[in-house]
PDB file of C-alpha atoms and ligand atoms in Angstrom:
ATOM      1  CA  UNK E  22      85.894 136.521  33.561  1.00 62.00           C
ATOM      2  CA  UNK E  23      83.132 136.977  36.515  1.00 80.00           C
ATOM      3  CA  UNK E  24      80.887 133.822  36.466  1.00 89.00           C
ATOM      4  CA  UNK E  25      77.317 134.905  36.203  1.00 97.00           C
ATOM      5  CA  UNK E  26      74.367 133.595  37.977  1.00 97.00           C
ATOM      6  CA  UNK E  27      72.844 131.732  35.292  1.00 98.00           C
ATOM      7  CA  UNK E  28      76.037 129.908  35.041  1.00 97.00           C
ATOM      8  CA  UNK E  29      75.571 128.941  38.430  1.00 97.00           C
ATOM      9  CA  UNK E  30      71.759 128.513  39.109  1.00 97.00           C
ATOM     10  CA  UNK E  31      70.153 127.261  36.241  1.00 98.00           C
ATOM     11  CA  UNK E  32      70.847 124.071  34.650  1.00 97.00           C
ATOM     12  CA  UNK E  33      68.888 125.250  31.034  1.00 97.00           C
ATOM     13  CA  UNK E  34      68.710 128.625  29.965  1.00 97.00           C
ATOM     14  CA  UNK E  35      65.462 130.617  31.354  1.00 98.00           C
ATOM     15  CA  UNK E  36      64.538 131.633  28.364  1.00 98.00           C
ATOM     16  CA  UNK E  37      64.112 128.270  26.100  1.00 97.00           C
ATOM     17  CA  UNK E  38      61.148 128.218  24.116  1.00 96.00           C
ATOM     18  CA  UNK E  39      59.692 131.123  25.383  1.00 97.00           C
ATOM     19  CA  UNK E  40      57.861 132.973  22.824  1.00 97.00           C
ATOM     20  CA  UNK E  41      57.332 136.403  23.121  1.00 97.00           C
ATOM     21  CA  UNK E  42      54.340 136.755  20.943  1.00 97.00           C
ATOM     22  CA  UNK E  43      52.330 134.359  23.247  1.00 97.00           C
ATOM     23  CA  UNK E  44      52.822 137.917  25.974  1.00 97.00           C
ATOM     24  CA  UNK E  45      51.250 141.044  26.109  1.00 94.00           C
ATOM     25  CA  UNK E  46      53.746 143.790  24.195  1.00 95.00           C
ATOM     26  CA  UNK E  47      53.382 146.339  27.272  1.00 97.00           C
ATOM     27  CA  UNK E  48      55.901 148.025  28.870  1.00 97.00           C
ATOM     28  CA  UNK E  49      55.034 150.085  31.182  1.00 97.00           C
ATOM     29  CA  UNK E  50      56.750 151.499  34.307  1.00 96.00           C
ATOM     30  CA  UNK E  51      57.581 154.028  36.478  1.00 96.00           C
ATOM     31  CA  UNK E  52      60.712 155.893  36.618  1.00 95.00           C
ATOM     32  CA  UNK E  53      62.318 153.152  34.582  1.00 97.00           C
ATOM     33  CA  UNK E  54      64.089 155.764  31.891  1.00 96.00           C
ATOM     34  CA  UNK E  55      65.609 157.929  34.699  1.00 97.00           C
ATOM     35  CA  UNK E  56      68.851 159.351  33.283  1.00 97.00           C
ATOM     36  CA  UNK E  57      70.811 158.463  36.978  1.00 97.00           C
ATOM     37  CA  UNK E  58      70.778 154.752  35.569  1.00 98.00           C
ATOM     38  CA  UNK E  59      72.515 155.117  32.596  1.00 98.00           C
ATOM     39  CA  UNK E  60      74.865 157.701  34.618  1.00 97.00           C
ATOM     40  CA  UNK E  61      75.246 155.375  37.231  1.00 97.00           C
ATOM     41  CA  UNK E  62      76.442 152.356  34.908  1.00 98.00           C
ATOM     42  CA  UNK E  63      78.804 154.885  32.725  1.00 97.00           C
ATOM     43  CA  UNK E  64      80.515 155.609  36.119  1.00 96.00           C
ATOM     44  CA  UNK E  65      80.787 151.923  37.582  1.00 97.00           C
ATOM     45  CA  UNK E  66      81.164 150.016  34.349  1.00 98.00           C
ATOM     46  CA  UNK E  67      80.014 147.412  36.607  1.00 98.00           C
ATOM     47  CA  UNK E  68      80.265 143.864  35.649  1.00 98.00           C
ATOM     48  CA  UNK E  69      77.320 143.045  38.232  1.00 98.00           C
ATOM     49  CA  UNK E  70      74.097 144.372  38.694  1.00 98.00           C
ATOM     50  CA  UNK E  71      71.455 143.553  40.516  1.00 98.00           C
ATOM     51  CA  UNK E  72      67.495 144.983  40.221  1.00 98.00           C
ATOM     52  CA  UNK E  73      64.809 144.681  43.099  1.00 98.00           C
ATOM     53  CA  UNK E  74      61.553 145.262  41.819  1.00 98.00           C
ATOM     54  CA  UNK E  75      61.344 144.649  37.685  1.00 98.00           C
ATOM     55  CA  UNK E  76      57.775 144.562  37.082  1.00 98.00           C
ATOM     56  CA  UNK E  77      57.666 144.364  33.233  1.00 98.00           C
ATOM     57  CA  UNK E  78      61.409 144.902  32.517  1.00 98.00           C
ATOM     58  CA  UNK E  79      61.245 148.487  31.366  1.00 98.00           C
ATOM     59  CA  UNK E  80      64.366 149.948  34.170  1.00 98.00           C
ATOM     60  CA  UNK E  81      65.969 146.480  33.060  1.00 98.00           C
ATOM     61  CA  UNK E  82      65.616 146.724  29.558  1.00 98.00           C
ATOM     62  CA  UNK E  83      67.005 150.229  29.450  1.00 98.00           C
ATOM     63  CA  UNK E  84      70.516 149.942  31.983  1.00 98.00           C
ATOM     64  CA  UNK E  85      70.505 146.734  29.193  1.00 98.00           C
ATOM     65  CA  UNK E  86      70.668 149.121  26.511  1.00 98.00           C
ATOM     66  CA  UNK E  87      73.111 150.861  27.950  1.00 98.00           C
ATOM     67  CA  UNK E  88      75.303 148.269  29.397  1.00 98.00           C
ATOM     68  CA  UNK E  89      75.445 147.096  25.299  1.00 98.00           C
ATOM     69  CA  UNK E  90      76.444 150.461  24.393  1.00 98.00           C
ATOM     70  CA  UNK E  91      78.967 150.778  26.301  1.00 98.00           C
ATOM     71  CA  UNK E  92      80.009 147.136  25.335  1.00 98.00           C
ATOM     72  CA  UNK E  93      80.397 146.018  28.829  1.00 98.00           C
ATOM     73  CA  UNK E  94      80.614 142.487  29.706  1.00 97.00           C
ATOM     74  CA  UNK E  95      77.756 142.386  32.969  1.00 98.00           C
ATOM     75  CA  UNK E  96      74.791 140.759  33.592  1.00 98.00           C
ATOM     76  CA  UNK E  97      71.697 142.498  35.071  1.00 98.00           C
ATOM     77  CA  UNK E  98      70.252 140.495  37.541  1.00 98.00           C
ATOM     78  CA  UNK E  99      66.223 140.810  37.901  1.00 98.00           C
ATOM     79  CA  UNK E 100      65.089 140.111  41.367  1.00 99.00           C
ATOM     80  CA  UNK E 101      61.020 139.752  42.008  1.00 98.00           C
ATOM     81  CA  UNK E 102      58.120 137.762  42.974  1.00 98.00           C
ATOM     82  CA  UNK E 103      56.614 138.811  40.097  1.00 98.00           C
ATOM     83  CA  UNK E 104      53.223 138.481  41.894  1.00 98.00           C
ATOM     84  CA  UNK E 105      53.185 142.710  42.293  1.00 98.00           C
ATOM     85  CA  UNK E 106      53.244 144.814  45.452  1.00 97.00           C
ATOM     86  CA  UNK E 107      50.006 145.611  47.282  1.00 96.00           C
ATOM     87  CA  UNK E 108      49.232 148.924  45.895  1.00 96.00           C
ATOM     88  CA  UNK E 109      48.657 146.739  42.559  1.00 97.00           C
ATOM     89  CA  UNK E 110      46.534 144.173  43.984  1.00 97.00           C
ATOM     90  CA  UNK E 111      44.815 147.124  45.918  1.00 97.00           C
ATOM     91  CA  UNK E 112      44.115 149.036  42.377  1.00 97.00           C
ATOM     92  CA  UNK E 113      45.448 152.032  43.588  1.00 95.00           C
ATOM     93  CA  UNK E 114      45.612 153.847  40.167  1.00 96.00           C
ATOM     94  CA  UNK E 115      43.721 152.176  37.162  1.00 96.00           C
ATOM     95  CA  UNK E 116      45.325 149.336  35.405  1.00 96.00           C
ATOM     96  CA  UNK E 117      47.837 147.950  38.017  1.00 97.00           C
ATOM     97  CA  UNK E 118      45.502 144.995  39.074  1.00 97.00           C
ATOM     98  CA  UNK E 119      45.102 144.222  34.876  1.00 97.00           C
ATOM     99  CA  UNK E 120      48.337 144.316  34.810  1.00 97.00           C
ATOM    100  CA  UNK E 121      49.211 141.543  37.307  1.00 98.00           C
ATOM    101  CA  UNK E 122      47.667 139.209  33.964  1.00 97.00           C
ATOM    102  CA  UNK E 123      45.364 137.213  36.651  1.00 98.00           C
ATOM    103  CA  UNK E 124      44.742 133.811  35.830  1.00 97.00           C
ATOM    104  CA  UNK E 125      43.431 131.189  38.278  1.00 98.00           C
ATOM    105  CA  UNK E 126      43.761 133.705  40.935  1.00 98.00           C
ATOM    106  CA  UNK E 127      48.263 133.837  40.201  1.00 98.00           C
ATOM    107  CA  UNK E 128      49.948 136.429  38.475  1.00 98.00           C
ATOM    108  CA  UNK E 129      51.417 135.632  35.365  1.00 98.00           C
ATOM    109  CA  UNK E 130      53.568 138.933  34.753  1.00 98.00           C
ATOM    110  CA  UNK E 131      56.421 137.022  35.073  1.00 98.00           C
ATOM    111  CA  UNK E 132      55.917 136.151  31.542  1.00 98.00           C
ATOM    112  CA  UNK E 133      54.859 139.989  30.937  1.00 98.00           C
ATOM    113  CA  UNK E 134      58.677 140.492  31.683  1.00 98.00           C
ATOM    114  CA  UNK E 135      59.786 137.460  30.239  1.00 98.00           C
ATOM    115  CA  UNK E 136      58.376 137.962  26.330  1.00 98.00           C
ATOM    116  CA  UNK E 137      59.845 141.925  26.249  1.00 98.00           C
ATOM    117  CA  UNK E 138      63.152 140.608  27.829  1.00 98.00           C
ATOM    118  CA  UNK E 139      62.983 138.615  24.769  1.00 98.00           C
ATOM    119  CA  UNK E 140      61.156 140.602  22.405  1.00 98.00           C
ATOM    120  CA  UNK E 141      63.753 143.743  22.568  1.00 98.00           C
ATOM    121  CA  UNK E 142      66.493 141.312  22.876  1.00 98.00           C
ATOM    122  CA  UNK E 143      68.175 141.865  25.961  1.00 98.00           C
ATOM    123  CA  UNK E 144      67.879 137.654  27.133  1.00 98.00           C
ATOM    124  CA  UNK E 145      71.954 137.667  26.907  1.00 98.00           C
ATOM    125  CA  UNK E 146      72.111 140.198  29.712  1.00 98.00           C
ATOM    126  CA  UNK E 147      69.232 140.148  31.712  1.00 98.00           C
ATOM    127  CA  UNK E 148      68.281 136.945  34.335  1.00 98.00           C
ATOM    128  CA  UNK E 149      65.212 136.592  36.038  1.00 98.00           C
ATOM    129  CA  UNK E 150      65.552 135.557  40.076  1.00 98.00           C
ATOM    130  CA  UNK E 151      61.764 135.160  40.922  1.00 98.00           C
ATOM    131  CA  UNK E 152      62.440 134.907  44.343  1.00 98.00           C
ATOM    132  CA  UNK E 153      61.097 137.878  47.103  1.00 98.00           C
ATOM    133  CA  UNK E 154      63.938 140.050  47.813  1.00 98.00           C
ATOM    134  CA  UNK E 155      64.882 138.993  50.798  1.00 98.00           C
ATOM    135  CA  UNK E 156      65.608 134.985  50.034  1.00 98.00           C
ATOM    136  CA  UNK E 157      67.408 136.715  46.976  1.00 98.00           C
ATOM    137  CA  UNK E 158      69.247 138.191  49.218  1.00 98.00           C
ATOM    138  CA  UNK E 159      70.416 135.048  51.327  1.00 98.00           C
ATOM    139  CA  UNK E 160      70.912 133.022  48.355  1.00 98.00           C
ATOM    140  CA  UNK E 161      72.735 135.542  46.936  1.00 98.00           C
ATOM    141  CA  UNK E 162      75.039 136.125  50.192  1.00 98.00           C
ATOM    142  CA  UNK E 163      75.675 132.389  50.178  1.00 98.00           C
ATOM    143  CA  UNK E 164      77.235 132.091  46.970  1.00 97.00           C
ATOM    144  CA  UNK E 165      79.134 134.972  48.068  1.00 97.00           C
ATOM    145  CA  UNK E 166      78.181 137.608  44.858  1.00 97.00           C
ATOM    146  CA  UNK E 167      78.739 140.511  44.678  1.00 98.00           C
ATOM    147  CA  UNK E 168      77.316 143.516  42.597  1.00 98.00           C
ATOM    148  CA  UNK E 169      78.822 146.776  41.663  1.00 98.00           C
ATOM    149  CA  UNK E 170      75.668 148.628  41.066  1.00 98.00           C
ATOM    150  CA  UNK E 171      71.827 148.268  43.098  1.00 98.00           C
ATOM    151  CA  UNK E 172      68.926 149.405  41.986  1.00 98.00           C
ATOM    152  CA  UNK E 173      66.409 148.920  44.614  1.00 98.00           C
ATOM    153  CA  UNK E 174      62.710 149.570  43.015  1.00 98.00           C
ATOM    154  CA  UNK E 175      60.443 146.608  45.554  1.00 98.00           C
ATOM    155  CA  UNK E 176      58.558 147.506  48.336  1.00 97.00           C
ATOM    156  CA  UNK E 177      57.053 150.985  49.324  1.00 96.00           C
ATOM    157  CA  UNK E 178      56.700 150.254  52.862  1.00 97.00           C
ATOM    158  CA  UNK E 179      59.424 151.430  55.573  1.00 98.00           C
ATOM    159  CA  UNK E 180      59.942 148.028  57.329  1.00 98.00           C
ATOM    160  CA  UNK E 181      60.518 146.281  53.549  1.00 98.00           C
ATOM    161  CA  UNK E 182      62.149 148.941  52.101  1.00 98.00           C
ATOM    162  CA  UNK E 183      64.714 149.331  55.076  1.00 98.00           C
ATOM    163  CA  UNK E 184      65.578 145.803  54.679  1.00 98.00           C
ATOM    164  CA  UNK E 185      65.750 146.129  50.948  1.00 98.00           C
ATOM    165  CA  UNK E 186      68.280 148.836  51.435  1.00 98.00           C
ATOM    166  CA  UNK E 187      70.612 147.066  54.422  1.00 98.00           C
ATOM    167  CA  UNK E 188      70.446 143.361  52.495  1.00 98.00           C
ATOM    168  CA  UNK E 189      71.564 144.819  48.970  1.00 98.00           C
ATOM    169  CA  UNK E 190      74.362 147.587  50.003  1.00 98.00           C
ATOM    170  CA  UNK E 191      75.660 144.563  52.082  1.00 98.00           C
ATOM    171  CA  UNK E 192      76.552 142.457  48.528  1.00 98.00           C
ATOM    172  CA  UNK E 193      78.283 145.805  46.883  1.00 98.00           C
ATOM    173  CA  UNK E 194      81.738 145.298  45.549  1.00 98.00           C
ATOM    174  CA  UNK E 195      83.737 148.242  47.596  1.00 96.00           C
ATOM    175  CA  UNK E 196      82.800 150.911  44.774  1.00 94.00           C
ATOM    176  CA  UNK E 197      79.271 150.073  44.041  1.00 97.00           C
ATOM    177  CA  UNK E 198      76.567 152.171  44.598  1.00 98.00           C
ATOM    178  CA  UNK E 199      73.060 151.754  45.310  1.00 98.00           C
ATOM    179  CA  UNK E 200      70.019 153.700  43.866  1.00 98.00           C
ATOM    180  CA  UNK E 201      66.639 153.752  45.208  1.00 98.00           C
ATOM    181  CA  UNK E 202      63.376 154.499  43.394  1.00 98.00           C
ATOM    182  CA  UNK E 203      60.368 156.578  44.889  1.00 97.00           C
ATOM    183  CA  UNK E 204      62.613 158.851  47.213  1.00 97.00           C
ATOM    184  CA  UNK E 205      60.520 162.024  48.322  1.00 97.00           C
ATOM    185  CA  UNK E 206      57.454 160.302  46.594  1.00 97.00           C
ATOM    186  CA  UNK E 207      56.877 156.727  49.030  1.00 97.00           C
ATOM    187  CA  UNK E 208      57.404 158.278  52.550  1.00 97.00           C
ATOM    188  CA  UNK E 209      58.163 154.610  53.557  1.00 98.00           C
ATOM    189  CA  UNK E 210      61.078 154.680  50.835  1.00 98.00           C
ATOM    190  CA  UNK E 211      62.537 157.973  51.817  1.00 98.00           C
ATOM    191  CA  UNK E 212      62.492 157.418  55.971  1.00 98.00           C
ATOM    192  CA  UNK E 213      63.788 153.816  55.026  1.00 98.00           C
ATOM    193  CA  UNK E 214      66.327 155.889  53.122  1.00 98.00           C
ATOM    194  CA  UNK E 215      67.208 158.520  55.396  1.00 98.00           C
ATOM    195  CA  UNK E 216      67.698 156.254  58.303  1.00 98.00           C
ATOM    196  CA  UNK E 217      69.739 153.415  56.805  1.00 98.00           C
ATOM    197  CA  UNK E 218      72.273 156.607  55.468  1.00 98.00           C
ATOM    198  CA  UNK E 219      72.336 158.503  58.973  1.00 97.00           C
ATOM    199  CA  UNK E 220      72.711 155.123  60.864  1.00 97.00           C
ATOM    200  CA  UNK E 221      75.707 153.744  58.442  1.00 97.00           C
ATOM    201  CA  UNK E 222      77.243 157.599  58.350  1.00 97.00           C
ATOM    202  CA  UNK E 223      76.451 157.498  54.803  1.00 96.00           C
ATOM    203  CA  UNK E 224      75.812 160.487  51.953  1.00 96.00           C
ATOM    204  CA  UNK E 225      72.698 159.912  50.268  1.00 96.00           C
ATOM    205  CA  UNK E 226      72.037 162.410  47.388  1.00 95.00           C
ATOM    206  CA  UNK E 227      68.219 162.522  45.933  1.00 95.00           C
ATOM    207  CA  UNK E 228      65.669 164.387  44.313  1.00 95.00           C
ATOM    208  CA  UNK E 229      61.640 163.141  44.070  1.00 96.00           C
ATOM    209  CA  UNK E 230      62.152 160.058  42.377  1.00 97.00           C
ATOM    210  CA  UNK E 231      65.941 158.621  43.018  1.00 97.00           C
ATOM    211  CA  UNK E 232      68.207 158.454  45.760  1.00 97.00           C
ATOM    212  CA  UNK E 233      71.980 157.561  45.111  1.00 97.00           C
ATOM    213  CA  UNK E 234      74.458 156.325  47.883  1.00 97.00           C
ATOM    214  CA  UNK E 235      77.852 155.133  46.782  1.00 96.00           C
ATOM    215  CA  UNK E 236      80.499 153.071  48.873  1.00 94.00           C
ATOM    216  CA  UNK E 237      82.907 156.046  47.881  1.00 88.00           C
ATOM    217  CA  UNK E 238      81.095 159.184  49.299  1.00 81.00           C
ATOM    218  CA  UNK E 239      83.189 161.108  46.758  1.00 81.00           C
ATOM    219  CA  UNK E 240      81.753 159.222  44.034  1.00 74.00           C
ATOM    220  CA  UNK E 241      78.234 159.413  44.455  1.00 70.00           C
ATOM    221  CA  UNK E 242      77.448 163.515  43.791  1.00 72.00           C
ATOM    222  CA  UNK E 243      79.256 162.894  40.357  1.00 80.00           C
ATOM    223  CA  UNK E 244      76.553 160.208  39.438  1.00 83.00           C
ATOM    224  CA  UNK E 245      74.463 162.979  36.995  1.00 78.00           C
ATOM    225  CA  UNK E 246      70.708 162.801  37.764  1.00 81.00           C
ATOM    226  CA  UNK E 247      70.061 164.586  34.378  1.00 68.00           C
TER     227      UNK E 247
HETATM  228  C1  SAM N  13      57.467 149.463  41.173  1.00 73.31           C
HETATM  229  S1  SAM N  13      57.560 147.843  40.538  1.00 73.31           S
HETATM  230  C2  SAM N  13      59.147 147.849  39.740  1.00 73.31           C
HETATM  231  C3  SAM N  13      59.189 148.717  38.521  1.00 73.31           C
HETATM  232  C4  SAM N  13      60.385 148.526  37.611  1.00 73.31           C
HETATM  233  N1  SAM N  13      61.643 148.760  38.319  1.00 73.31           N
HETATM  234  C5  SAM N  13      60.268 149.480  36.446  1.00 73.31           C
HETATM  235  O1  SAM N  13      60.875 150.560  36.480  1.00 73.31           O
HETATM  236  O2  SAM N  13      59.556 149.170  35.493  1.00 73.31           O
HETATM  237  C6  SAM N  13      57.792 146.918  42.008  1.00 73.31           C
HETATM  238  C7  SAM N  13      58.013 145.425  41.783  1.00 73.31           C
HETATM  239  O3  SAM N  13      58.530 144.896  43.003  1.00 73.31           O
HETATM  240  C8  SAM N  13      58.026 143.595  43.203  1.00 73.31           C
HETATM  241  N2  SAM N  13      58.116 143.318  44.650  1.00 73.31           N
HETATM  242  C9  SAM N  13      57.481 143.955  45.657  1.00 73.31           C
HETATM  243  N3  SAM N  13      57.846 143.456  46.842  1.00 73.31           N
HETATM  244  C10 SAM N  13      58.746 142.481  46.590  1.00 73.31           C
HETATM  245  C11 SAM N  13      59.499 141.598  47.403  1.00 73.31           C
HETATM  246  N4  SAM N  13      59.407 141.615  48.743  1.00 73.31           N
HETATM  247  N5  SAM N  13      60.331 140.732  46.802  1.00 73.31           N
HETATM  248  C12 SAM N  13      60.438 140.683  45.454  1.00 73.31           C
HETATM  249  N6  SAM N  13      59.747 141.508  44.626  1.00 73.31           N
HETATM  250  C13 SAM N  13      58.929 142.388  45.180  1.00 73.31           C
HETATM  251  C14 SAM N  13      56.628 143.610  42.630  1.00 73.31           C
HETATM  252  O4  SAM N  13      56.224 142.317  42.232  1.00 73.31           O
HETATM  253  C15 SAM N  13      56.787 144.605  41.457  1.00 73.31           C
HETATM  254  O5  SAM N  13      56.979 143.906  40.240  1.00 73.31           O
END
């Protein structure tokens, strides 16, 4: 049995008490329904994964759904400040700087996240790491896990994204893959993309929106984007 990271990191589960009627009931995303997830997690049957970027929970909420389907035993890791990216504080489409639930000047959709986690009831899967990705990424490297299956949805912009992509294919298990949101769309995301693949001799396969790369290069064309 793989110990999860709750077992080791918390000492009380993250979820006491919380009430999910005290949050907004909004879950809103981008992306977060792509079929390539569910594909992805039907291929791997990983017992690991990890998330960069979870905003509300809707992409974690739905490989949740499917990881129950499929009656897997894996938690789903949630990596993210949960203080949004700067496009959101920068109100670059309407509703992204509401969203960020402002109040003394902090963020508080951590608890956005938090009450649908609960609400659709996904708590026994899903744990919060509200850390930025890249001290995730160390802490997770020093207690040596591992994750069969990255989806890597943080930072638009090349020098974050690039590091994004080099600290999480680092901590797959040999057959894991990593997916990337925004590919085509961000041109930060898909240079970051392109370059980490060319300069690790690496097959990335993408359309506008996701970008696969798996360990084993004959694995990741048969991950079905529809
Ligand atoms: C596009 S949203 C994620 C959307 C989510 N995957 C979905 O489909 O609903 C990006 C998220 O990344 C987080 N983020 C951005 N930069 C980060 C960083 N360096 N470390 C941790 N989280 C970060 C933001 O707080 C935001 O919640």
């Amino acid at each position: 049995m793989t110990q999860t990271l709750r077992e080791i990191l918390y000492t009380e589960c993250p979820y006491a008490g919380l009430d999910p009627a005290a949050y907004p009931d909004d879950l809103q995303g981008w992306g977060s329904d792509h079929p390539v997830l569910a594909a992805a997690i039907e291929k791997l049957r990983p017992k690991r994964i990890i998330e960069v970027g979870s905003w509300k929970g809707r992409s974690a909420i739905n490989m949740a759904r499917t990881v129950r389907a499929l009656g897997l035993q894996c938690e789903i890791v949630c990596v993210d400040t949960w203080l949004g990216s700067p496009e959101h504080w920068l109100r670059a489409a309407p509703g992204w700087y509401e969203s960020l639930a402002m109040k003394n000047g902090y963020p508080q959709l951590f608890y956005t996240f938090m009450g649908n986690v609960v609400r659709h009831g996904f708590q026994d899967i899903i744990t919060p790491l509200s850390m930025t990705s890249e001290s995730a990424a160390f802490v997770l490297r020093h207690l040596k896990m591992s994750f069969d299956l990255a989806y890597v949805d943080a930072a638009h912009e090349y020098e974050p994204a690039k590091r994004d992509f080099v600290a999480y294919w680092d901590l797959l298990t040999d057959n894991g893959a990593l997916i990337g949101d925004d590919y085509i769309i961000w041109p930060g995301v898909t240079q970051a993309a392109n370059e980490f693949a060319m300069e690790r001799g690496l097959r990335i396969v993408g359309e506008p929106g996701k970008f696969v790369i798996a360990k084993d290069a004959t694995a990741g064309p048969t991950i079905r984007f529809q």
